[in-house]
Coordinates of C-alpha atoms and ligand atoms in Angstrom, one line a residue:
M13 CA 20.5 2.5 9.5
A14 CA 19.3 2.2 12.7
K15 CA 16.1 1.0 13.6
D16 CA 14.8 3.8 15.5
E17 CA 16.3 6.1 13.1
R18 CA 14.5 4.5 10.4
M19 CA 11.4 4.9 12.0
E20 CA 11.9 8.8 12.4
K21 CA 12.6 9.2 8.7
V22 CA 9.4 7.4 7.9
V23 CA 7.5 9.8 10.6
N24 CA 9.2 12.8 8.9
L25 CA 8.4 11.6 5.4
L26 CA 5.1 11.0 6.2
E27 CA 4.7 14.5 7.5
R28 CA 6.5 16.3 5.1
R29 CA 4.6 15.0 1.9
G30 CA 1.5 15.1 3.7
F31 CA 0.4 11.7 4.0
I32 CA -0.5 12.4 7.8
F33 CA -0.7 15.1 10.3
A34 CA -1.7 14.9 14.2
S35 CA -5.1 16.1 14.2
G36 CA -6.4 19.6 14.5
Q37 CA -2.3 20.8 15.2
I38 CA -3.3 24.6 15.2
Y39 CA -4.9 24.1 18.6
G40 CA -2.4 21.6 19.7
S41 CA -3.3 18.0 18.9
L42 CA -4.8 15.4 21.1
A43 CA -2.6 12.3 21.1
G44 CA -3.7 9.5 18.9
F45 CA -5.7 11.1 17.0
F46 CA -4.6 11.9 13.0
D47 CA -5.8 13.4 10.0
Y48 CA -4.8 12.1 6.4
G49 CA -3.8 14.3 3.8
N50 CA -3.6 13.9 0.0
Y51 CA -1.3 10.7 -0.4
G52 CA -2.3 9.7 2.8
T53 CA -6.0 9.3 1.9
L54 CA -5.2 7.8 -1.5
L55 CA -3.1 5.0 -0.2
K56 CA -5.8 4.3 2.5
R57 CA -8.5 4.2 0.0
K58 CA -6.4 1.9 -2.0
I59 CA -5.6 -0.5 0.9
E60 CA -9.2 -0.1 2.1
Q61 CA -10.4 -0.9 -1.8
N62 CA -8.2 -3.7 -2.1
W63 CA -9.1 -5.9 1.0
W64 CA -12.8 -5.2 -0.1
N65 CA -12.2 -6.8 -3.3
F66 CA -10.2 -9.5 -1.9
F67 CA -12.2 -10.2 1.0
V68 CA -15.6 -9.6 -0.4
G69 CA -16.1 -8.3 -3.9
K70 CA -14.3 -11.3 -5.4
R71 CA -16.1 -14.0 -3.5
N72 CA -19.7 -15.3 -3.4
D73 CA -19.4 -16.5 0.5
V74 CA -19.3 -13.1 1.9
A75 CA -21.8 -10.4 2.4
G76 CA -20.9 -6.6 3.3
I77 CA -22.3 -4.4 6.2
D78 CA -21.7 -0.6 7.5
G79 CA -22.6 -0.7 11.2
A80 CA -22.9 2.4 13.4
I81 CA -20.2 3.7 15.5
V82 CA -22.2 4.6 18.5
S83 CA -24.0 1.6 20.3
S84 CA -26.0 0.9 23.2
Q85 CA -24.8 -0.3 26.5
A86 CA -26.3 -3.5 26.2
I87 CA -24.4 -4.6 23.1
W88 CA -20.9 -4.2 25.0
N89 CA -22.4 -5.7 28.6
A90 CA -23.5 -8.9 26.4
S91 CA -20.1 -8.9 24.2
G92 CA -18.1 -9.0 27.4
H93 CA -16.2 -5.6 26.6
L94 CA -17.9 -3.7 29.7
A95 CA -16.0 -6.2 32.2
E96 CA -13.3 -7.4 30.2
F97 CA -11.9 -5.1 27.5
S98 CA -8.9 -3.4 29.6
D99 CA -5.2 -2.9 29.7
P100 CA -3.0 -2.6 32.8
L101 CA -2.8 1.2 33.9
I102 CA -0.2 2.4 36.8
E103 CA -0.5 5.3 38.5
C104 CA 2.6 7.4 40.2
K105 CA 1.9 8.1 43.8
K106 CA 3.7 11.2 43.3
C107 CA 3.0 12.9 40.4
H108 CA 0.1 11.1 39.3
T109 CA 1.2 10.5 35.7
R110 CA -0.6 7.5 34.4
F111 CA 1.4 4.8 32.2
R112 CA 0.3 1.3 30.5
A113 CA 1.9 -1.1 32.9
D114 CA 3.2 -3.6 30.5
S115 CA 4.5 -0.9 28.4
L116 CA 6.4 0.5 31.3
I117 CA 8.0 -2.9 31.9
E118 CA 9.0 -3.8 28.4
D119 CA 10.4 -0.4 27.9
E120 CA 12.2 -0.7 31.3
L121 CA 13.5 -4.3 31.1
K122 CA 13.5 -4.6 27.3
I123 CA 11.8 -8.0 27.3
S124 CA 8.5 -9.1 25.7
L125 CA 5.4 -9.2 28.0
E126 CA 2.8 -10.9 25.8
G127 CA 0.2 -12.6 27.9
A128 CA 1.5 -11.6 31.0
S129 CA -1.6 -11.3 33.8
L130 CA -2.2 -8.5 36.2
D131 CA -0.4 -10.7 39.1
N132 CA 2.7 -10.8 36.9
I133 CA 2.7 -7.4 35.9
N134 CA 2.4 -6.2 39.6
K135 CA 5.2 -9.0 40.7
L136 CA 7.5 -7.6 37.9
I137 CA 7.4 -3.7 39.0
L138 CA 7.8 -4.6 42.6
E139 CA 10.8 -7.3 42.2
N140 CA 12.2 -4.8 39.9
K141 CA 11.6 -1.7 42.0
L142 CA 10.1 0.2 38.7
I143 CA 9.4 3.6 39.4
C144 CA 7.9 6.6 37.6
Q145 CA 9.2 7.3 34.3
N146 CA 8.3 11.3 34.8
C147 CA 9.3 11.8 38.4
K148 CA 11.1 8.8 39.7
G149 CA 8.3 8.3 42.3
V150 CA 7.0 5.2 43.7
L151 CA 4.2 3.3 41.4
E152 CA 0.7 2.1 42.8
I153 CA -0.4 -1.6 42.2
A154 CA -1.4 -1.6 38.6
K155 CA -5.2 -1.9 37.8
P156 CA -7.0 -2.9 34.6
F157 CA -8.6 0.3 32.6
N158 CA -11.6 -0.2 30.4
L159 CA -10.5 1.1 26.9
M160 CA -14.2 2.4 25.6
F161 CA -15.1 5.6 25.1
K162 CA -18.2 6.4 26.7
T163 CA -20.7 9.0 25.8
Y164 CA -24.6 9.9 26.1
V165 CA -27.3 9.8 23.7
G166 CA -30.0 12.3 23.7
A167 CA -30.3 15.3 26.1
S168 CA -30.2 13.5 29.2
E169 CA -26.8 12.0 30.7
D170 CA -28.4 9.3 33.2
E171 CA -27.1 5.6 33.1
S172 CA -29.9 4.9 30.6
A173 CA -28.6 7.2 28.0
T174 CA -25.0 5.6 28.4
A175 CA -23.8 4.5 24.8
Y176 CA -20.3 3.8 23.7
L177 CA -18.0 4.4 20.8
R178 CA -17.3 1.1 19.4
P179 CA -14.1 -0.6 20.2
E180 CA -14.2 -3.1 17.2
T181 CA -16.8 -3.2 14.4
A182 CA -17.3 -7.1 14.7
Q183 CA -20.1 -6.5 17.2
M184 CA -22.6 -5.0 14.7
I185 CA -21.8 -7.9 12.4
F186 CA -22.6 -10.5 15.4
T187 CA -25.7 -8.1 16.4
N188 CA -27.2 -8.4 12.7
F189 CA -26.1 -12.1 11.9
K190 CA -30.0 -12.8 11.7
Q191 CA -30.8 -10.1 9.4
V192 CA -28.0 -9.8 6.8
Q193 CA -28.1 -13.9 6.8
M194 CA -31.9 -13.7 5.8
S195 CA -31.6 -11.0 3.5
S196 CA -28.3 -12.1 1.7
R197 CA -29.7 -15.8 1.7
K198 CA -26.3 -16.8 2.2
K199 CA -25.8 -20.6 3.7
L200 CA -23.3 -21.5 6.1
P201 CA -20.5 -21.2 5.5
F202 CA -20.5 -17.7 4.9
G203 CA -18.7 -14.1 6.2
I204 CA -20.2 -10.9 7.1
A205 CA -17.4 -7.9 6.3
Q206 CA -17.2 -4.7 7.4
I207 CA -14.4 -1.7 7.0
G208 CA -15.2 1.1 9.7
K209 CA -14.1 3.3 12.5
A210 CA -13.3 1.7 16.1
F211 CA -12.2 3.7 19.2
R212 CA -10.2 2.8 21.8
N213 CA -9.1 5.1 24.7
E214 CA -5.3 3.7 24.6
I215 CA -3.4 4.5 27.9
S216 CA -0.4 5.4 25.8
P217 CA -0.9 5.9 22.2
R218 CA 2.1 5.4 20.4
N219 CA 4.7 4.9 17.2
F220 CA 2.6 6.8 15.0
V221 CA -0.5 5.3 13.7
F222 CA 0.6 2.0 15.0
R223 CA -1.3 2.5 18.0
C224 CA -4.0 5.4 17.8
R225 CA -7.2 6.1 19.7
E226 CA -9.4 6.4 16.9
F227 CA -8.1 4.0 13.6
S228 CA -10.3 1.7 11.4
Q229 CA -11.0 -1.9 11.4
M230 CA -11.3 -4.1 8.4
E231 CA -13.1 -7.3 9.8
M232 CA -15.0 -10.4 8.6
E233 CA -17.1 -12.7 10.7
F234 CA -17.0 -16.2 8.9
F235 CA -20.0 -18.4 10.1
M236 CA -19.5 -22.1 10.0
H237 CA -21.7 -25.3 10.9
P238 CA -20.1 -26.2 14.7
E239 CA -19.6 -29.4 12.8
K240 CA -17.7 -28.6 9.7
L241 CA -14.8 -26.7 11.0
D242 CA -12.7 -28.6 8.9
D243 CA -14.8 -28.7 5.7
C244 CA -12.8 -26.4 3.5
Q245 CA -10.5 -26.4 0.5
I246 CA -7.0 -25.3 0.6
N247 CA -5.2 -25.9 -2.4
E248 CA -1.6 -27.4 -2.7
D249 CA -0.1 -23.9 -3.6
E250 CA -1.2 -22.5 -0.5
L251 CA -0.7 -25.5 1.9
G252 CA 2.8 -25.3 0.5
L253 CA 3.5 -21.9 1.3
E254 CA 6.3 -20.6 3.8
I255 CA 6.0 -18.6 6.6
N256 CA 8.0 -17.9 9.7
V257 CA 5.9 -19.3 12.9
L258 CA 6.3 -19.0 16.4
T259 CA 3.4 -21.4 18.1
A260 CA 2.4 -21.2 21.7
K261 CA 4.5 -24.4 22.5
M262 CA 7.5 -22.6 21.2
Q263 CA 7.1 -19.8 23.0
E264 CA 6.8 -21.9 26.4
N265 CA 10.0 -23.6 25.5
K266 CA 11.6 -20.2 24.9
E267 CA 12.3 -21.1 21.3
K268 CA 12.9 -18.6 18.1
E269 CA 10.4 -18.6 15.2
S270 CA 11.3 -20.9 12.5
K271 CA 10.0 -21.3 8.9
T272 CA 7.5 -24.0 8.0
T273 CA 4.1 -24.6 5.9
F274 CA 0.9 -24.3 6.6
A275 CA 0.6 -28.1 5.6
I276 CA 2.6 -28.9 8.2
L277 CA 0.9 -26.8 10.9
L278 CA -2.4 -28.4 9.9
N279 CA -0.8 -31.6 9.5
G280 CA 1.0 -31.0 13.3
K281 CA -2.6 -29.9 14.6
S282 CA -1.0 -27.1 15.8
I283 CA -3.7 -24.6 13.9
G284 CA -7.0 -26.4 15.5
T285 CA -9.3 -26.3 12.3
K286 CA -9.1 -25.9 8.7
W287 CA -11.1 -23.0 8.0
H288 CA -8.8 -21.3 10.7
A289 CA -5.9 -22.1 8.7
Y290 CA -7.5 -20.8 5.4
W291 CA -8.1 -17.6 6.6
I292 CA -4.6 -17.1 7.9
I293 CA -3.5 -18.3 4.3
K294 CA -5.6 -15.7 3.0
A295 CA -4.8 -12.8 5.5
Y296 CA -1.0 -13.8 4.6
E297 CA -1.3 -13.6 0.8
W298 CA -3.3 -10.4 1.3
F299 CA -0.3 -8.7 3.0
L300 CA 2.3 -10.4 0.4
G301 CA 0.0 -8.8 -2.4
L302 CA 0.1 -5.5 -0.9
G303 CA 3.8 -5.7 -1.3
I304 CA 5.0 -6.4 2.5
R305 CA 8.0 -8.7 2.3
K306 CA 7.6 -12.5 3.7
E307 CA 11.0 -12.1 5.6
N308 CA 9.7 -9.3 8.0
L309 CA 6.5 -11.1 8.7
R310 CA 5.4 -13.8 11.3
L311 CA 2.6 -16.1 12.4
R312 CA 2.5 -16.1 16.4
Q313 CA 0.4 -18.1 18.3
H314 CA -1.2 -16.3 21.3
V315 CA -0.2 -18.2 24.6
K316 CA -3.4 -19.0 26.9
T317 CA -2.9 -16.4 29.3
E318 CA -3.0 -13.7 26.2
L319 CA -6.4 -14.9 24.5
S320 CA -9.0 -12.2 24.5
H321 CA -11.7 -13.3 26.8
Y322 CA -13.8 -14.2 23.4
S323 CA -10.9 -16.1 21.8
F324 CA -10.6 -19.9 21.8
E325 CA -7.6 -19.8 19.7
T326 CA -5.9 -16.9 18.0
W327 CA -3.1 -16.6 15.6
D328 CA -1.2 -13.1 15.0
L329 CA 0.4 -11.6 11.9
E330 CA 3.1 -9.9 13.4
Y331 CA 5.6 -7.5 11.6
N332 CA 9.3 -7.0 12.3
Y333 CA 9.0 -3.2 13.2
P334 CA 11.7 -0.7 14.3
W335 CA 10.4 -1.5 17.7
G336 CA 10.2 -5.5 17.4
W337 CA 7.9 -8.1 16.5
K338 CA 4.2 -6.8 17.1
E339 CA 0.7 -7.7 15.7
L340 CA -0.1 -6.5 12.3
S341 CA -3.7 -8.3 12.1
G342 CA -5.3 -11.1 14.0
I343 CA -7.0 -13.9 13.0
A344 CA -8.9 -15.4 16.0
N345 CA -11.4 -18.2 16.7
R346 CA -14.4 -16.7 18.6
G347 CA -16.1 -19.9 18.4
D348 CA -19.5 -19.3 19.5
Y349 CA -19.2 -16.8 21.9
D350 CA -20.6 -13.7 20.8
L351 CA -23.6 -15.3 19.1
K352 CA -24.5 -16.9 22.4
A353 CA -23.8 -14.1 24.4
H354 CA -26.0 -12.1 22.1
M355 CA -28.8 -14.7 22.7
I356 CA -28.9 -14.9 25.8
S357 CA -28.9 -11.3 26.3
S358 CA -31.5 -10.3 24.0
K359 CA -33.7 -13.5 24.2
K360 CA -33.6 -13.4 20.6
D361 CA -33.2 -16.5 18.3
L362 CA -29.9 -16.2 16.7
T363 CA -29.6 -19.7 15.3
Y364 CA -29.4 -21.2 11.8
F365 CA -32.0 -23.4 10.7
D366 CA -29.8 -25.8 8.4
D367 CA -31.6 -27.0 5.5
E368 CA -30.0 -30.6 5.3
T369 CA -30.3 -31.8 9.0
K370 CA -33.6 -29.8 9.6
I371 CA -31.5 -28.8 12.9
K372 CA -31.2 -25.3 14.0
V373 CA -27.3 -24.8 15.2
L374 CA -25.2 -21.8 16.4
P375 CA -22.7 -21.1 13.7
M376 CA -18.9 -20.9 15.3
V377 CA -16.7 -17.9 14.0
I378 CA -13.5 -17.5 12.7
E379 CA -12.6 -13.7 12.4
P380 CA -9.8 -12.4 10.3
S381 CA -9.2 -8.8 11.5
F382 CA -7.1 -6.0 10.1
G383 CA -6.1 -2.3 11.3
L384 CA -6.2 -0.2 8.5
E385 CA -3.8 2.4 10.0
R386 CA -1.2 -0.7 10.5
A387 CA -1.8 -2.0 7.4
F388 CA -0.7 1.7 6.0
L389 CA 2.4 2.2 8.4
T390 CA 3.6 -1.3 7.6
V391 CA 3.4 -0.7 4.0
I392 CA 5.5 2.3 4.3
I393 CA 8.0 1.1 6.7
D394 CA 8.7 -2.2 4.3
A395 CA 8.9 0.3 1.5
F396 CA 11.0 2.9 2.8
E397 CA 14.6 2.9 1.5
E398 CA 17.3 5.9 2.1
K399 CA 20.5 5.9 -0.3
M400 CA 23.3 8.3 -1.5
E401 CA 23.2 9.6 -4.9
G402 CA 26.6 11.3 -5.0
D403 CA 26.4 14.0 -2.6
E404 CA 22.5 13.9 -2.2
K405 CA 20.1 11.6 -0.2
K406 CA 17.7 9.9 -1.9
T407 CA 14.3 8.5 -0.2
I408 CA 12.3 6.1 -2.5
L409 CA 9.4 4.5 -1.5
H410 CA 9.0 1.2 -3.1
L411 CA 5.5 0.6 -3.1
N412 CA 3.6 -1.6 -5.5
P413 CA 0.4 -0.3 -7.9
N414 CA -1.9 -1.7 -5.1
T415 CA -0.9 1.0 -2.6
A416 CA 1.0 3.6 -4.2
P417 CA -1.0 6.9 -4.4
N418 CA 0.2 7.8 -7.6
E419 CA 0.8 5.0 -10.2
C420 CA 2.2 7.1 -12.7
A421 CA 3.2 10.9 -13.0
V422 CA 3.4 13.3 -16.2
F423 CA 5.9 15.8 -17.1
P424 CA 6.6 18.2 -19.8
L425 CA 10.4 18.7 -20.1
M426 CA 9.9 22.0 -20.2
K427 CA 6.7 24.4 -20.0
K428 CA 7.6 26.1 -23.3
D429 CA 7.3 25.5 -27.1
G430 CA 3.9 23.2 -26.7
M431 CA 5.8 20.5 -24.3
A432 CA 3.3 21.7 -21.4
Q433 CA 0.2 21.4 -23.6
K434 CA 1.4 18.1 -24.9
A435 CA 1.9 16.8 -21.5
I436 CA -1.6 17.7 -20.2
E437 CA -3.1 16.3 -23.3
I438 CA -1.4 12.8 -22.4
F439 CA -2.0 13.5 -18.4
E440 CA -5.6 14.0 -19.3
M441 CA -5.9 10.7 -21.4
L442 CA -4.0 8.6 -18.6
R443 CA -5.9 10.1 -15.8
K444 CA -9.2 8.5 -16.7
N445 CA -8.1 4.8 -15.9
T446 CA -5.2 5.4 -13.8
A447 CA -3.9 7.0 -10.5
C448 CA -1.9 9.7 -12.0
E449 CA -0.6 13.2 -11.3
Y450 CA 0.9 16.1 -13.6
D451 CA 3.8 18.3 -12.3
E452 CA 5.8 20.9 -14.5
A453 CA 7.6 22.6 -11.6
G454 CA 11.3 22.5 -11.2
S455 CA 13.8 20.2 -13.0
I456 CA 13.2 17.0 -14.0
G457 CA 15.9 15.3 -11.4
K458 CA 13.6 17.0 -8.9
R459 CA 10.4 16.0 -10.3
Y460 CA 11.9 12.2 -10.5
A461 CA 12.9 12.8 -6.8
R462 CA 9.5 14.0 -5.7
Q463 CA 7.5 10.9 -7.6
D464 CA 9.9 8.7 -5.7
E465 CA 9.7 9.8 -2.3
I466 CA 5.8 9.4 -2.5
G467 CA 6.2 6.0 -4.3
T468 CA 5.1 6.8 -7.9
P469 CA 6.0 3.7 -9.9
Y470 CA 6.5 5.4 -13.3
C471 CA 7.3 8.6 -14.6
L472 CA 6.6 9.9 -18.2
T473 CA 8.6 12.9 -19.8
I474 CA 7.3 14.7 -23.0
D475 CA 10.5 16.6 -24.7
Y476 CA 11.3 18.1 -27.9
D477 CA 11.4 14.7 -29.4
T478 CA 7.9 14.0 -28.5
L479 CA 6.5 17.0 -30.8
K480 CA 8.4 15.5 -33.6
D481 CA 7.6 11.6 -33.3
E482 CA 5.0 11.1 -30.9
T483 CA 7.2 9.1 -28.8
I484 CA 7.7 9.8 -24.9
T485 CA 10.1 8.8 -22.2
I486 CA 8.9 6.3 -19.4
R487 CA 11.0 5.8 -16.4
D488 CA 10.8 2.8 -13.9
R489 CA 11.3 4.0 -10.5
D490 CA 13.2 1.0 -8.9
S491 CA 15.7 0.3 -11.1
T492 CA 15.7 4.4 -12.8
K493 CA 16.0 2.7 -16.5
Q494 CA 14.2 4.9 -19.2
K495 CA 12.9 3.6 -22.3
R496 CA 10.9 5.3 -25.1
I497 CA 7.4 4.3 -26.1
K498 CA 4.7 5.7 -28.5
I499 CA 2.1 8.0 -27.0
G500 CA -0.2 5.6 -28.6
D501 CA 1.0 2.9 -26.6
C502 CA 1.0 4.8 -23.5
Q503 CA -2.0 3.3 -21.9
S504 CA -1.4 -0.1 -22.6
T505 CA 1.8 0.0 -21.6
L506 CA 1.6 1.3 -18.4
T507 CA -1.6 -0.9 -18.1
A508 CA 0.5 -4.3 -18.3
L509 CA 3.5 -2.7 -16.4
L510 CA 1.3 -2.0 -13.3
N511 CA 0.0 -5.3 -13.4
G512 CA 3.3 -7.0 -13.3
A513 CA 5.0 -7.0 -16.4
E514 CA 8.6 -6.6 -16.9
F515 CA 10.1 -3.3 -17.6
Ligands
ATP629 P1 -2.9 -4.4 20.4 O1 -2.3 -6.0 20.9 O2 -1.7 -4.0 19.6 O3 -3.2 -3.7 21.1 P2 -5.2 -5.9 19.8 O4 -4.9 -7.8 20.2 O5 -5.9 -5.1 20.9 O6 -3.9 -5.1 19.3 P3 -7.3 -6.7 18.2 O7 -8.1 -6.5 19.0 O8 -6.8 -8.2 17.8 O9 -6.1 -5.9 18.7 O10 -7.9 -5.6 17.0 C1 -7.7 -6.1 15.6 C2 -6.8 -5.2 14.6 O11 -7.1 -3.8 14.8 C3 -5.3 -5.2 14.8 O12 -4.5 -6.4 14.5 C4 -4.7 -3.9 14.3 O13 -4.5 -3.8 13.3 C5 -5.8 -3.2 14.9 N1 -5.8 -2.5 16.0 C6 -6.2 -2.4 17.2 N2 -5.8 -1.7 18.3 C7 -5.5 -0.4 17.4 C8 -5.0 1.0 17.9 N3 -4.9 1.2 18.8 N4 -4.7 1.8 16.8 C9 -4.6 1.1 15.6 N5 -4.8 0.0 15.2 C10 -5.4 -1.1 15.9

């Protein structure tokens, strides 16, 4: 299947089965805003829950927060976002359509522009005589366009009332660093994590929910003693994990990515510190746990010109999307940039008192940052399969139980002769512990197909034999194999299967 065609089919499925809709469609939607329907909400919540368990719930060294979305101008001034958080904007002199300049070049010249400076962008536009994609008019010079949404707090609209919707959740962690550290009594090294909305006025939102204007981030700032950046245990299995890698050096030499291990990356000093490697590994493991296939992931280091204003070193986990390799998640070394900036600007002490040395230090930070919508879309793209069964096209989402909106579905073969009643009984029993759906409409084949499309791993059917011998049929989505099990074993069998047992 052609890559564009695959994306079209994925979007079609997500809209048709009510996972995601363009927001407020009945009035004509605003680009870059989406509403989630039933299955989309279930899947999104699963990813969020899974992230929280993995990065916060199961650890002793991470505290959680839930910060405000609207925040004062002072925060974004100090963090550098007011001055620096921009993308290159280019406008047509004739029709005044505005484009993201690097995307326009990438579209027209079919090259990747990661890390290109504004000067380079303008040079490429001039040299290649690029014109307006809308009216073929001449283009202005590209300029930086700040991506933050501005608003006013209270009844006045003057400068002092100016506030911003946060473009990243991270700043609420930095500004609360001291309170959270003291109230949670965490000692370095420790993390503060948060899941919440972020807003960016993207010049050209595109590729469905890959680039939206309102999205959710799942972020952690991991604070470390500045002299203990390598004071970190990584087990042998994790060091030996294989991953496709593209370092900054390989990009300079125009090489392609190649498979390596984290041990090699660390020994060769490709990754600057051990804690940075640790969080890259954790991010990679988390995506693998969502069921995303290894071969579709790669780790790419930012080249110097591409680094965000706060970053000392960044590695992106990229996915091979239908439109090419793009960032799925970023793991940045923010150093002491943010705490220092807020300390200078607020004149508040944000240092940490080290009990051992009795010296105040300004912690250094590694930030694993994830976009919930990107994780969502990536899980779906990776799980999507369309195949012919006889004359019929079948769509299957091979979601694993960590992401599937329904873990099982329960059907009566027919509504009559007490089968529906029995099926509802079993459904009510299972739904206490398992994400479950009851369906009695249409042929069994249609009902299987409906569940395959939304990624339900197992379907249970109640038939005439059930009424005689208390057994039901369980069907495995991926192999379509079926077997009979006792109603009494139903929950334990299902739990074992959802935890990885062989069918
Ligand atoms: P990109 O280069 O794609 O614009 P970024 O480098 O600006 O992304 P970060 O600032 O590192 O992204 O944000 C962290 C994560 O937030 C990203 O890895 C991505 O998953 C998510 N994210 C960022 N911008 C968007 C967006 N406009 N829509 C959806 N998710 C986003």
